[in-house]
PDB file of C-alpha atoms in Angstrom:
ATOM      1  CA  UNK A   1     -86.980 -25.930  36.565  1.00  0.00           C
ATOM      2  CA  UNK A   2     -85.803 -22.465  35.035  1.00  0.00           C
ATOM      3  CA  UNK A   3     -83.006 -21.402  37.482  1.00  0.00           C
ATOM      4  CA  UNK A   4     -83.603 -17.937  38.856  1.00  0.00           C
ATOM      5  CA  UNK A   5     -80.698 -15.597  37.741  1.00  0.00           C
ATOM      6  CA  UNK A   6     -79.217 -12.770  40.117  1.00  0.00           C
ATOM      7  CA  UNK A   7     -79.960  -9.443  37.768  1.00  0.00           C
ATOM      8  CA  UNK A   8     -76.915  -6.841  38.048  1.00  0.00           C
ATOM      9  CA  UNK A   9     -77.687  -3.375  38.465  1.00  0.00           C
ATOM     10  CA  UNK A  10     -76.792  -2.504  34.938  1.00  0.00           C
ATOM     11  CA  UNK A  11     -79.091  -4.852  33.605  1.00  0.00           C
ATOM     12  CA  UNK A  12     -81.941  -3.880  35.609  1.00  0.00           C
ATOM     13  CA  UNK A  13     -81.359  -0.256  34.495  1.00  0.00           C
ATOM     14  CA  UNK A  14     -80.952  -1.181  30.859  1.00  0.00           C
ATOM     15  CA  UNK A  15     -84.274  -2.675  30.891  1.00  0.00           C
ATOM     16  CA  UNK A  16     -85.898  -0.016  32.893  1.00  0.00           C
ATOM     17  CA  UNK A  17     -86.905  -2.665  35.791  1.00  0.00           C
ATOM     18  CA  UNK A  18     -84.396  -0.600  37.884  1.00  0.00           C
ATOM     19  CA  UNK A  19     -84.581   3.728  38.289  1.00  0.00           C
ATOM     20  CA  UNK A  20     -81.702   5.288  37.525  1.00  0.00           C
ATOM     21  CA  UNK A  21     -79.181   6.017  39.863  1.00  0.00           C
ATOM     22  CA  UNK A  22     -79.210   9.998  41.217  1.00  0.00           C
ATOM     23  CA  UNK A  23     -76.697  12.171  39.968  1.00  0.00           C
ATOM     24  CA  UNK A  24     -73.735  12.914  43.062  1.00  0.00           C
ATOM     25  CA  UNK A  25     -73.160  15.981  41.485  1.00  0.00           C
ATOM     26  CA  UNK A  26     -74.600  18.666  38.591  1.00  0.00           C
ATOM     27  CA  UNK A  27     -72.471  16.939  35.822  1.00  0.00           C
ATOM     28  CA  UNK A  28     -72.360  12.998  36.866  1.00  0.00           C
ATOM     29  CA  UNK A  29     -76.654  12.501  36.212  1.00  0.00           C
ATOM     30  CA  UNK A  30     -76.762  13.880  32.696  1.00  0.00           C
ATOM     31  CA  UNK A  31     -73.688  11.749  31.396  1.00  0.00           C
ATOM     32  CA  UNK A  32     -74.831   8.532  32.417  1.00  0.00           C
ATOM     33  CA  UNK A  33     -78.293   8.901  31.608  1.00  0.00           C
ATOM     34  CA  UNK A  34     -76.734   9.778  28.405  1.00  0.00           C
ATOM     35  CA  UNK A  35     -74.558   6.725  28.733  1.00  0.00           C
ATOM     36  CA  UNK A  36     -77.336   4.474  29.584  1.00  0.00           C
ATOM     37  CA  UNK A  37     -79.536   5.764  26.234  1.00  0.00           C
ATOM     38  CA  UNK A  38     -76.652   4.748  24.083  1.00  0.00           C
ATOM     39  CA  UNK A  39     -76.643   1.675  25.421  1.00  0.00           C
ATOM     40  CA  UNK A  40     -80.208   1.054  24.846  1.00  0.00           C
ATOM     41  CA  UNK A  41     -79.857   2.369  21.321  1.00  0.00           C
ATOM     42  CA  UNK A  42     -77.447  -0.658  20.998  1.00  0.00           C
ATOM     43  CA  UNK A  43     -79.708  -2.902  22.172  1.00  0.00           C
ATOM     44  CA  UNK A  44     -82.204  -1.946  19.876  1.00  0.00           C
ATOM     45  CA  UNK A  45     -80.114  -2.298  17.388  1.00  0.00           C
ATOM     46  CA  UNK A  46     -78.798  -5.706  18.016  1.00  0.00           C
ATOM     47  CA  UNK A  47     -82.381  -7.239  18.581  1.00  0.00           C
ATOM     48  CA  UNK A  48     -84.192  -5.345  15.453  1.00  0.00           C
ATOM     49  CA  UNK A  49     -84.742  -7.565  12.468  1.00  0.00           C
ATOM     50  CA  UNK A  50     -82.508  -7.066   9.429  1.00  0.00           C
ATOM     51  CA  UNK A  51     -84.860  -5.290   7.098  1.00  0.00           C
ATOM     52  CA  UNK A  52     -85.181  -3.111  10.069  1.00  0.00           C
ATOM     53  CA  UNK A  53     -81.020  -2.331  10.527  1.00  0.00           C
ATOM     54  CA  UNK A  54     -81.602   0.931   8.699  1.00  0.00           C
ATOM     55  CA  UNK A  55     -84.109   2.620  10.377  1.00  0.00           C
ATOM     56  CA  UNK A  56     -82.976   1.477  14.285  1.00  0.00           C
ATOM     57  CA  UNK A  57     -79.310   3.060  13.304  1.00  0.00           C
ATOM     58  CA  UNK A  58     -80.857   5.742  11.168  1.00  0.00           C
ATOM     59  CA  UNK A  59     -79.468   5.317   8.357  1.00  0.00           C
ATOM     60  CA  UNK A  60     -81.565   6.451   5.152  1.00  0.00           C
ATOM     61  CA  UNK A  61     -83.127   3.010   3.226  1.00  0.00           C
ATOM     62  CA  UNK A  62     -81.827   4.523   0.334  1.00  0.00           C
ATOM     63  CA  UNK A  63     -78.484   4.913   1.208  1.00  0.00           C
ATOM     64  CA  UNK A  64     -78.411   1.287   2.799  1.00  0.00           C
ATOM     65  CA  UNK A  65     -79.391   0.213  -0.308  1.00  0.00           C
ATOM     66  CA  UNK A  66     -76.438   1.574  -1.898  1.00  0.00           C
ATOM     67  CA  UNK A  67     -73.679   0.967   0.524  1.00  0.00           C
ATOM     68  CA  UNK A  68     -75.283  -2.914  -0.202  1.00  0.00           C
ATOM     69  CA  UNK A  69     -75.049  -2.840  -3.981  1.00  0.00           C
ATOM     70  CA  UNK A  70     -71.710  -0.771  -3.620  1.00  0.00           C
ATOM     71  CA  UNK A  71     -70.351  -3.601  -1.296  1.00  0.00           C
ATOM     72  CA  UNK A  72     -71.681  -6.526  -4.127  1.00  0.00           C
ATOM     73  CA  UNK A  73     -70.022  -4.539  -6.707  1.00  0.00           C
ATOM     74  CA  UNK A  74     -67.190  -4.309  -5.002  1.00  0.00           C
ATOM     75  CA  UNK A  75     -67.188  -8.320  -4.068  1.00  0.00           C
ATOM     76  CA  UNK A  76     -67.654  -9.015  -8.320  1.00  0.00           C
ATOM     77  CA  UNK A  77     -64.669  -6.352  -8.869  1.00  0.00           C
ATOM     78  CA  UNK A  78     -62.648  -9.129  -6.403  1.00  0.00           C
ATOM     79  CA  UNK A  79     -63.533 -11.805  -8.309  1.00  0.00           C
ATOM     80  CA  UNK A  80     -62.419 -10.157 -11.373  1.00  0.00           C
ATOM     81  CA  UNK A  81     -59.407  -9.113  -9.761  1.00  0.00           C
ATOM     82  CA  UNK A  82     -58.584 -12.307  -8.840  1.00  0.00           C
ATOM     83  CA  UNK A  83     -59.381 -14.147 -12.682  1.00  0.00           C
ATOM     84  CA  UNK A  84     -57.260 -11.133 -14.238  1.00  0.00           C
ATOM     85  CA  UNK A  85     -54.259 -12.372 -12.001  1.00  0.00           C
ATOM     86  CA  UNK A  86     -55.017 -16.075 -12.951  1.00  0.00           C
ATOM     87  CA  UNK A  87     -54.901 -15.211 -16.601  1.00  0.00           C
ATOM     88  CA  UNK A  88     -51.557 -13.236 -15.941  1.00  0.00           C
ATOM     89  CA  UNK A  89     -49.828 -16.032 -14.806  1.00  0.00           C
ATOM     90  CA  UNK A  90     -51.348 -18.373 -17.785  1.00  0.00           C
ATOM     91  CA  UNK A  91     -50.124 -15.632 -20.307  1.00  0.00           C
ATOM     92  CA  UNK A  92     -47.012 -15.658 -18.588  1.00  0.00           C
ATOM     93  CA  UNK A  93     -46.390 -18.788 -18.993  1.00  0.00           C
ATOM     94  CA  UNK A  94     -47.160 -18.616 -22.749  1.00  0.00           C
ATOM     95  CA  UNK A  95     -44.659 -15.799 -22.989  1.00  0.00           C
ATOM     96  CA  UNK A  96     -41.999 -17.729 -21.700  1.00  0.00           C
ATOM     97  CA  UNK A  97     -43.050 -20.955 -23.532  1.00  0.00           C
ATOM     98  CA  UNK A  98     -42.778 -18.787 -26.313  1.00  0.00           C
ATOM     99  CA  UNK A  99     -39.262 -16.839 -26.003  1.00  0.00           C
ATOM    100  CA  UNK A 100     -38.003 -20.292 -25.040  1.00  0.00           C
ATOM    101  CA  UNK A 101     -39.020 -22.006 -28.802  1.00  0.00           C
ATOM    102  CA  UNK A 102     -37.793 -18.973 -30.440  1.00  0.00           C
ATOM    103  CA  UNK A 103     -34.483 -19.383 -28.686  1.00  0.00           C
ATOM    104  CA  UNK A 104     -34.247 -23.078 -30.108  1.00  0.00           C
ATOM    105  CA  UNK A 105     -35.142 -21.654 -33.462  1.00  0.00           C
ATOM    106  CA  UNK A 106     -32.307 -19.367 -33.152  1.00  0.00           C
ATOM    107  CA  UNK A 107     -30.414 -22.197 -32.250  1.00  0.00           C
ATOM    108  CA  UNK A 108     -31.646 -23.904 -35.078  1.00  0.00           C
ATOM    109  CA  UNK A 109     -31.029 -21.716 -37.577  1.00  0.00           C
ATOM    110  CA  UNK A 110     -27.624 -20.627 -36.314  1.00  0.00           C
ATOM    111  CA  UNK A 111     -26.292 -24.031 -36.289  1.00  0.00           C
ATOM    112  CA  UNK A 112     -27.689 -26.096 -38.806  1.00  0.00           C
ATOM    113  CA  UNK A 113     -30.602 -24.441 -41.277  1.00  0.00           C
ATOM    114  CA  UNK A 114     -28.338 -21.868 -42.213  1.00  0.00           C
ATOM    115  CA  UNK A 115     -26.942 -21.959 -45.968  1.00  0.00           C
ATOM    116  CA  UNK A 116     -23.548 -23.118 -45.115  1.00  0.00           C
ATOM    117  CA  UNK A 117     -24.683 -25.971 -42.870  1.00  0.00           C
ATOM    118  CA  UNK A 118     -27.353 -27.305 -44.765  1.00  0.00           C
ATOM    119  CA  UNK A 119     -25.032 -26.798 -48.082  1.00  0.00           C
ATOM    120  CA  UNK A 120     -22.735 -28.844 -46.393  1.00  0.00           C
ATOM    121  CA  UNK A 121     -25.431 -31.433 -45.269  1.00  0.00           C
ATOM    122  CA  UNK A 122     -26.597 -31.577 -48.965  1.00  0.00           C
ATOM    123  CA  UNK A 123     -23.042 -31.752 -50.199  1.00  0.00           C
ATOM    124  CA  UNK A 124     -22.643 -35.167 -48.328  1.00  0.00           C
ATOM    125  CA  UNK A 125     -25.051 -37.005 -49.513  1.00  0.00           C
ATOM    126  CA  UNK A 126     -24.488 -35.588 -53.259  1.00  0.00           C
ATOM    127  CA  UNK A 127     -21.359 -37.008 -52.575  1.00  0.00           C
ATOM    128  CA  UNK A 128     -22.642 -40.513 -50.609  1.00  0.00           C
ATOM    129  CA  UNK A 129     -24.623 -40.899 -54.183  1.00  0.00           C
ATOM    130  CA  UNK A 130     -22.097 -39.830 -56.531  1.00  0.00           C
ATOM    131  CA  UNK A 131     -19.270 -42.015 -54.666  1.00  0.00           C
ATOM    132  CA  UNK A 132     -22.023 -45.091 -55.013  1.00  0.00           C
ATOM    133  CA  UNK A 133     -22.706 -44.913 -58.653  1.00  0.00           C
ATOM    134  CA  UNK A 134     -19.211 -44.456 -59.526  1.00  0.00           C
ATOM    135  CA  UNK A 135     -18.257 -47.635 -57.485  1.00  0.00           C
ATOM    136  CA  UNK A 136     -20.744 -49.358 -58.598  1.00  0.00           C
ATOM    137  CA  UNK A 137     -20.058 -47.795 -62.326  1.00  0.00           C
ATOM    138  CA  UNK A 138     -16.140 -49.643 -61.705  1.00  0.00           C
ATOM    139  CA  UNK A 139     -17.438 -53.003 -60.355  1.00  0.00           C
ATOM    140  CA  UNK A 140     -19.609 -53.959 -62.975  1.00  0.00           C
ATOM    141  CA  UNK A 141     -17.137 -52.607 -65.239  1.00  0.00           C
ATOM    142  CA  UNK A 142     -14.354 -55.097 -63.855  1.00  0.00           C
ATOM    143  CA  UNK A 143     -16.976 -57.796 -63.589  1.00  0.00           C
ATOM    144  CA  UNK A 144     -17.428 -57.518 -67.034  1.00  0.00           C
ATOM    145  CA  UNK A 145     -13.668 -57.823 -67.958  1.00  0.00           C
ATOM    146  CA  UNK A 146     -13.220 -60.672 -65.179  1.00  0.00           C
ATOM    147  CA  UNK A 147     -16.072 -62.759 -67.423  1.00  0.00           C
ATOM    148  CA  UNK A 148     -14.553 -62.164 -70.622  1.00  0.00           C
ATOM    149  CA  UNK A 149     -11.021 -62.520 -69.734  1.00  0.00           C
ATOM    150  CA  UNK A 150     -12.251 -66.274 -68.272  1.00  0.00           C
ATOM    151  CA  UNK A 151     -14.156 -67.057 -71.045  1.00  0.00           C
ATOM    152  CA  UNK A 152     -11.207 -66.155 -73.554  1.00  0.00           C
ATOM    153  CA  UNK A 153      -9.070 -67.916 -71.332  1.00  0.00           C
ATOM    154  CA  UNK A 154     -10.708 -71.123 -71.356  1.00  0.00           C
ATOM    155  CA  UNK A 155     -10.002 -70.975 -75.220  1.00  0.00           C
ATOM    156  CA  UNK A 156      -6.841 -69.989 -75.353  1.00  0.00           C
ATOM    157  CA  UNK A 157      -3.483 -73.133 -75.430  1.00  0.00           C
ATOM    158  CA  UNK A 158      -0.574 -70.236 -75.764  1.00  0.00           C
ATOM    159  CA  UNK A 159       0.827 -70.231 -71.888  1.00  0.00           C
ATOM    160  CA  UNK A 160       1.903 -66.507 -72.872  1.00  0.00           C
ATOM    161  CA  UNK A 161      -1.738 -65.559 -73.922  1.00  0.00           C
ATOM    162  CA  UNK A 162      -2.782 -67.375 -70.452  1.00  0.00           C
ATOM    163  CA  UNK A 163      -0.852 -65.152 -68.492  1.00  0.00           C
ATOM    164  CA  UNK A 164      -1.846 -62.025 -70.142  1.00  0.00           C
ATOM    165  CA  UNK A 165      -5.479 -62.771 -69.489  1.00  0.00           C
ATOM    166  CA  UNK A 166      -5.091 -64.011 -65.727  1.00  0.00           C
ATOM    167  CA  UNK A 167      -2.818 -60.981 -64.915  1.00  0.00           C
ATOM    168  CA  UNK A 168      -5.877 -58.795 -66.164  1.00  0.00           C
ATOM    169  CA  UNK A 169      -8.001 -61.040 -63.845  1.00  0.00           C
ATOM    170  CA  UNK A 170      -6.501 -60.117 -61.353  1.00  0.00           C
ATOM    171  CA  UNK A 171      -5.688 -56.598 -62.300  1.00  0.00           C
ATOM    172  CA  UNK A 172      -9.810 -56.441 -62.139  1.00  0.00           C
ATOM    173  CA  UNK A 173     -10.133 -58.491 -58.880  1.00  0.00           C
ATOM    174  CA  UNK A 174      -7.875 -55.459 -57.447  1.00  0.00           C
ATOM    175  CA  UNK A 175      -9.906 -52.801 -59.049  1.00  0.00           C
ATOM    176  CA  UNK A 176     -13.140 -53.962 -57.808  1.00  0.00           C
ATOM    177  CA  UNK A 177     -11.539 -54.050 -54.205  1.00  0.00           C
ATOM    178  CA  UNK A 178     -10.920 -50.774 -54.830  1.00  0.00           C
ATOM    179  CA  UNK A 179     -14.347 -49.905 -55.639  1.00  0.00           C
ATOM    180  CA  UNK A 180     -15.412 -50.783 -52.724  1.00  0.00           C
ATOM    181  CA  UNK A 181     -13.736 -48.478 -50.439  1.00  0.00           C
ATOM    182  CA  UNK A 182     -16.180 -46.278 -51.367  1.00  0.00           C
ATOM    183  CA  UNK A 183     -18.386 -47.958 -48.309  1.00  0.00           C
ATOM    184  CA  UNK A 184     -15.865 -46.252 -45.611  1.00  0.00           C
ATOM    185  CA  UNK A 185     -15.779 -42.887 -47.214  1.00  0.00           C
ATOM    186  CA  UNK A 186     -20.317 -43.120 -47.613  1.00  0.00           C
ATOM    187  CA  UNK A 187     -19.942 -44.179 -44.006  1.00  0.00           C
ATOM    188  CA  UNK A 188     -18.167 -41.169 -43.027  1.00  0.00           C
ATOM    189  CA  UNK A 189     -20.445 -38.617 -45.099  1.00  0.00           C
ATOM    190  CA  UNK A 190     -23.929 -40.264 -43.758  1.00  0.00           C
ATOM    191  CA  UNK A 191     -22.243 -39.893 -40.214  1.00  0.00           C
ATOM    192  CA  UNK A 192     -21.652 -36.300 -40.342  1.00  0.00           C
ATOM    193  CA  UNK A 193     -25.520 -35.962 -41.899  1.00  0.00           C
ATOM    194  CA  UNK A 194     -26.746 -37.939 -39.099  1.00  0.00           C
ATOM    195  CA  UNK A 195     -24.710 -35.806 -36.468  1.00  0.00           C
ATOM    196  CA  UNK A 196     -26.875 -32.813 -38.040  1.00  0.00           C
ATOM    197  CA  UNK A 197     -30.213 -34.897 -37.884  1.00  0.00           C
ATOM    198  CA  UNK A 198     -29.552 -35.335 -34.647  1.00  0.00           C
ATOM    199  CA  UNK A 199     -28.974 -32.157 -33.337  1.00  0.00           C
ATOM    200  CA  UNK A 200     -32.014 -31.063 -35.269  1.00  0.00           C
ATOM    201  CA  UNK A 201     -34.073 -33.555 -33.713  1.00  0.00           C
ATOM    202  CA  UNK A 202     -33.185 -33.288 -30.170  1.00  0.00           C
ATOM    203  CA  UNK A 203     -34.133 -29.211 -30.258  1.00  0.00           C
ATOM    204  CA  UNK A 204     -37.217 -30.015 -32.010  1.00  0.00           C
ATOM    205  CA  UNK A 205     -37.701 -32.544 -28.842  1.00  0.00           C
ATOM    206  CA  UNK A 206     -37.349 -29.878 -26.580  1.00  0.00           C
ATOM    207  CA  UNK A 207     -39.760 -27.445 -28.351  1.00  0.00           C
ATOM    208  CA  UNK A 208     -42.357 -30.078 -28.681  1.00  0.00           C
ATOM    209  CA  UNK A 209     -41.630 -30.325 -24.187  1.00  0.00           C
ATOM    210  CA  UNK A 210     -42.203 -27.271 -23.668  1.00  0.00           C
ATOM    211  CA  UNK A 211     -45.530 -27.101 -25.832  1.00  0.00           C
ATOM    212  CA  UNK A 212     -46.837 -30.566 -23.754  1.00  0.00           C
ATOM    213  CA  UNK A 213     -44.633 -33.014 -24.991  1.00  0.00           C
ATOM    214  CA  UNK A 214     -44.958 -35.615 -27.971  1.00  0.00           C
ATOM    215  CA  UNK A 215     -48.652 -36.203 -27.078  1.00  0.00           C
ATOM    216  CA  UNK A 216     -50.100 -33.140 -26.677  1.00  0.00           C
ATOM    217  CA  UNK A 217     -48.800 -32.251 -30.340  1.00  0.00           C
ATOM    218  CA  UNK A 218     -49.828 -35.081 -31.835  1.00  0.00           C
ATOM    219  CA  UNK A 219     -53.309 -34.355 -30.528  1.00  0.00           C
ATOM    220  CA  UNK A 220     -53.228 -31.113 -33.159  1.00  0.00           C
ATOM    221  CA  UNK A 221     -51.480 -32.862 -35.939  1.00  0.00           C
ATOM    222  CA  UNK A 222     -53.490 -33.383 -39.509  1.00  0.00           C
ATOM    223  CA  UNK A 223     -54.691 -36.478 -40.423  1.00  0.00           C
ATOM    224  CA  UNK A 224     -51.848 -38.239 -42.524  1.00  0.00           C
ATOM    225  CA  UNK A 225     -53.484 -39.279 -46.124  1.00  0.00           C
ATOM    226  CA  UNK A 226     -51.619 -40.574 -48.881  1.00  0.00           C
ATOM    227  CA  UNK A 227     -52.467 -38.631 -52.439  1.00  0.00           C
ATOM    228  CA  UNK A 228     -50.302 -40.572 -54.266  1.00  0.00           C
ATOM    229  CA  UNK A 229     -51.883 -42.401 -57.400  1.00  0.00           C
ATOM    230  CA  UNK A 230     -51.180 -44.835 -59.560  1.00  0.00           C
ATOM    231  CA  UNK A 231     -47.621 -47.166 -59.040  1.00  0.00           C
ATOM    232  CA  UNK A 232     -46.605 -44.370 -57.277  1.00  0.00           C
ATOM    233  CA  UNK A 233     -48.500 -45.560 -54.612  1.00  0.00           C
ATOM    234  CA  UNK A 234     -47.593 -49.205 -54.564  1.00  0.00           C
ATOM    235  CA  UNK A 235     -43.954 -48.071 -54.363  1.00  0.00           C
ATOM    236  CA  UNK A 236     -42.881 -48.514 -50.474  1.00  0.00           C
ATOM    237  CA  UNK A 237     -39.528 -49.781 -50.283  1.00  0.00           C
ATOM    238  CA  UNK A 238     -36.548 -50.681 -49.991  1.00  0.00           C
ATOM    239  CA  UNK A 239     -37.910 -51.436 -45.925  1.00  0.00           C
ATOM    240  CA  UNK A 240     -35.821 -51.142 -43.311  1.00  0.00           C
ATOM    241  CA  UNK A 241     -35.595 -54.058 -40.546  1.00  0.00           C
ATOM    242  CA  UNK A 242     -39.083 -54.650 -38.344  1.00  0.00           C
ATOM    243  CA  UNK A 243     -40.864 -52.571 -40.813  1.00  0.00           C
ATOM    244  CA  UNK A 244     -44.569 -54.041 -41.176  1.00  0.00           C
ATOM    245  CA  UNK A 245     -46.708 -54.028 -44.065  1.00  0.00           C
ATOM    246  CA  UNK A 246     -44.264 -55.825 -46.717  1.00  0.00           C
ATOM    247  CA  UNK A 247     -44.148 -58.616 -48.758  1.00  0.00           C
ATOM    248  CA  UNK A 248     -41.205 -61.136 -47.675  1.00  0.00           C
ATOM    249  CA  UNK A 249     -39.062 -63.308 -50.231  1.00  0.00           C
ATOM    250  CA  UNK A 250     -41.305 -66.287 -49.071  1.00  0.00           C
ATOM    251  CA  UNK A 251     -44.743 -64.913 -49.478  1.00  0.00           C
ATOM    252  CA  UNK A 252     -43.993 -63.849 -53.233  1.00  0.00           C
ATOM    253  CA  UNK A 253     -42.796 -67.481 -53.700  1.00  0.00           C
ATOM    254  CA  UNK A 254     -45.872 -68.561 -52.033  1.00  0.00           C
ATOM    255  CA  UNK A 255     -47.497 -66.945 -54.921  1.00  0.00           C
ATOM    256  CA  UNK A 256     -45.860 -69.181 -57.536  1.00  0.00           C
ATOM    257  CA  UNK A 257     -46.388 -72.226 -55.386  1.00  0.00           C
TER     258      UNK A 257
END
């Protein structure tokens, strides 16, 4: 059962289910009838439909209408607001991305692609292949002698002409240990090339990090194709160790087999 609900005063005289109280004075009446018309205005307002909102408070239709599309406009001018500071940070992070590659180009460039490092780099291994040949030049030169001075020895009875020949075996035995000294000095050159290799590759390392890392590179690399023609193309060696895709010692004597 609907529970009957002690009215106040103020609601009875909002609703007009109560008179209005008499004035006490000549001033008191007139302000709160004036009071209690405001409050009725409120009312009205509050318990009008929406379409209605304009009218009840009067405010012109047309002007609601605009405060409403000024208010959506100014919502979609927050939105882009707030994408303009998104894209601010992205292209901030590009800068930066940026200025910090160019720094390890500098770096780069200062250190090792500049004309005095990389004439030094191509120097060494000028050097590493000169040094080789002309080892290699004096070993099979001594090789040579070794052979004939055995073979003429093997035909000579004179004990003098013996000793001649096996002192210039051994003279030759000494020059081809000579020769290959040559191994230390290509072992020092290829080192220093390798030190500047290095320090190439671990800057390139870090500018490939900072664009994503290894992967994320790779994913905009070219397709690799080999234009090579001809023997030119069969020609993939010497291979280093673990190296797949060539022909061992075995499986070409498998082919005579």
């Amino acid at each position: 059962m609907p529970v009957n609900r002690r009215r106040f005063r103020i609601e009875q005289a909002f609703v007009g289910d109560m008179p209005m109280p008499a004035a006490t004075d000549g001033e008191a009446g007139p302000m709160h009838r004036e009071i209690m018309n405001e409050l009725r205005s409120i009312r009205a307002q509050m318990a009008a439909p929406s379409h209605d909102a304009a009218k009840v408070a009067g405010i012109d239709p047309a002007a609601a209408q605009q405060i409403a599309e000024s208010q959506a406009l100014l919502e979609t001018y927050r939105a882009q607001i707030e994408q303009c500071e998104k894209l601010k940070v992205e292209l901030d992070l590009i800068y930066d991305a940026i200025n910090r590659t160019k720094r390890e180009i500098a770096v780069l460039h200062g250190k090792s692609f500049d004309g005095n490092e990389m004439s030094k780099v191509t120097g060494e291994l000028g050097a590493v292949v000169g040094g080789t040949e002309e080892a290699t030049q004096q070993i099979l030169e001594a090789a040579e002698a070794i052979d004939q001075a055995a073979s003429a020895l093997a035909k000579v009875n004179s004990p003098d002409q013996q000793k001649i020949l096996s002192e210039e075996i051994s003279e030759r035995v000494v020059s081809i240990f000579e020769a290959c000294n040559f191994q230390d000095l290509t072992g020092q050159r290829i080192s220093k090339v390798m030190a500047t290799m290095k320090f190439i590759e671990n800057h390139i390392t870090v500018m490939m990090d900072i664009w994503g890392g290894v992967d994320a590179i790779r994913a905009h690399a070219p397709p690799i194709i080999d234009e090579r023609e001809g023997d030119a193309k069969l020609l993939n060696g010497p291979k280093l160790d673990g190296d797949a895709g060539h022909a061992s010692q075995n499986d070409i004597d498998a082919l005579f087999d």
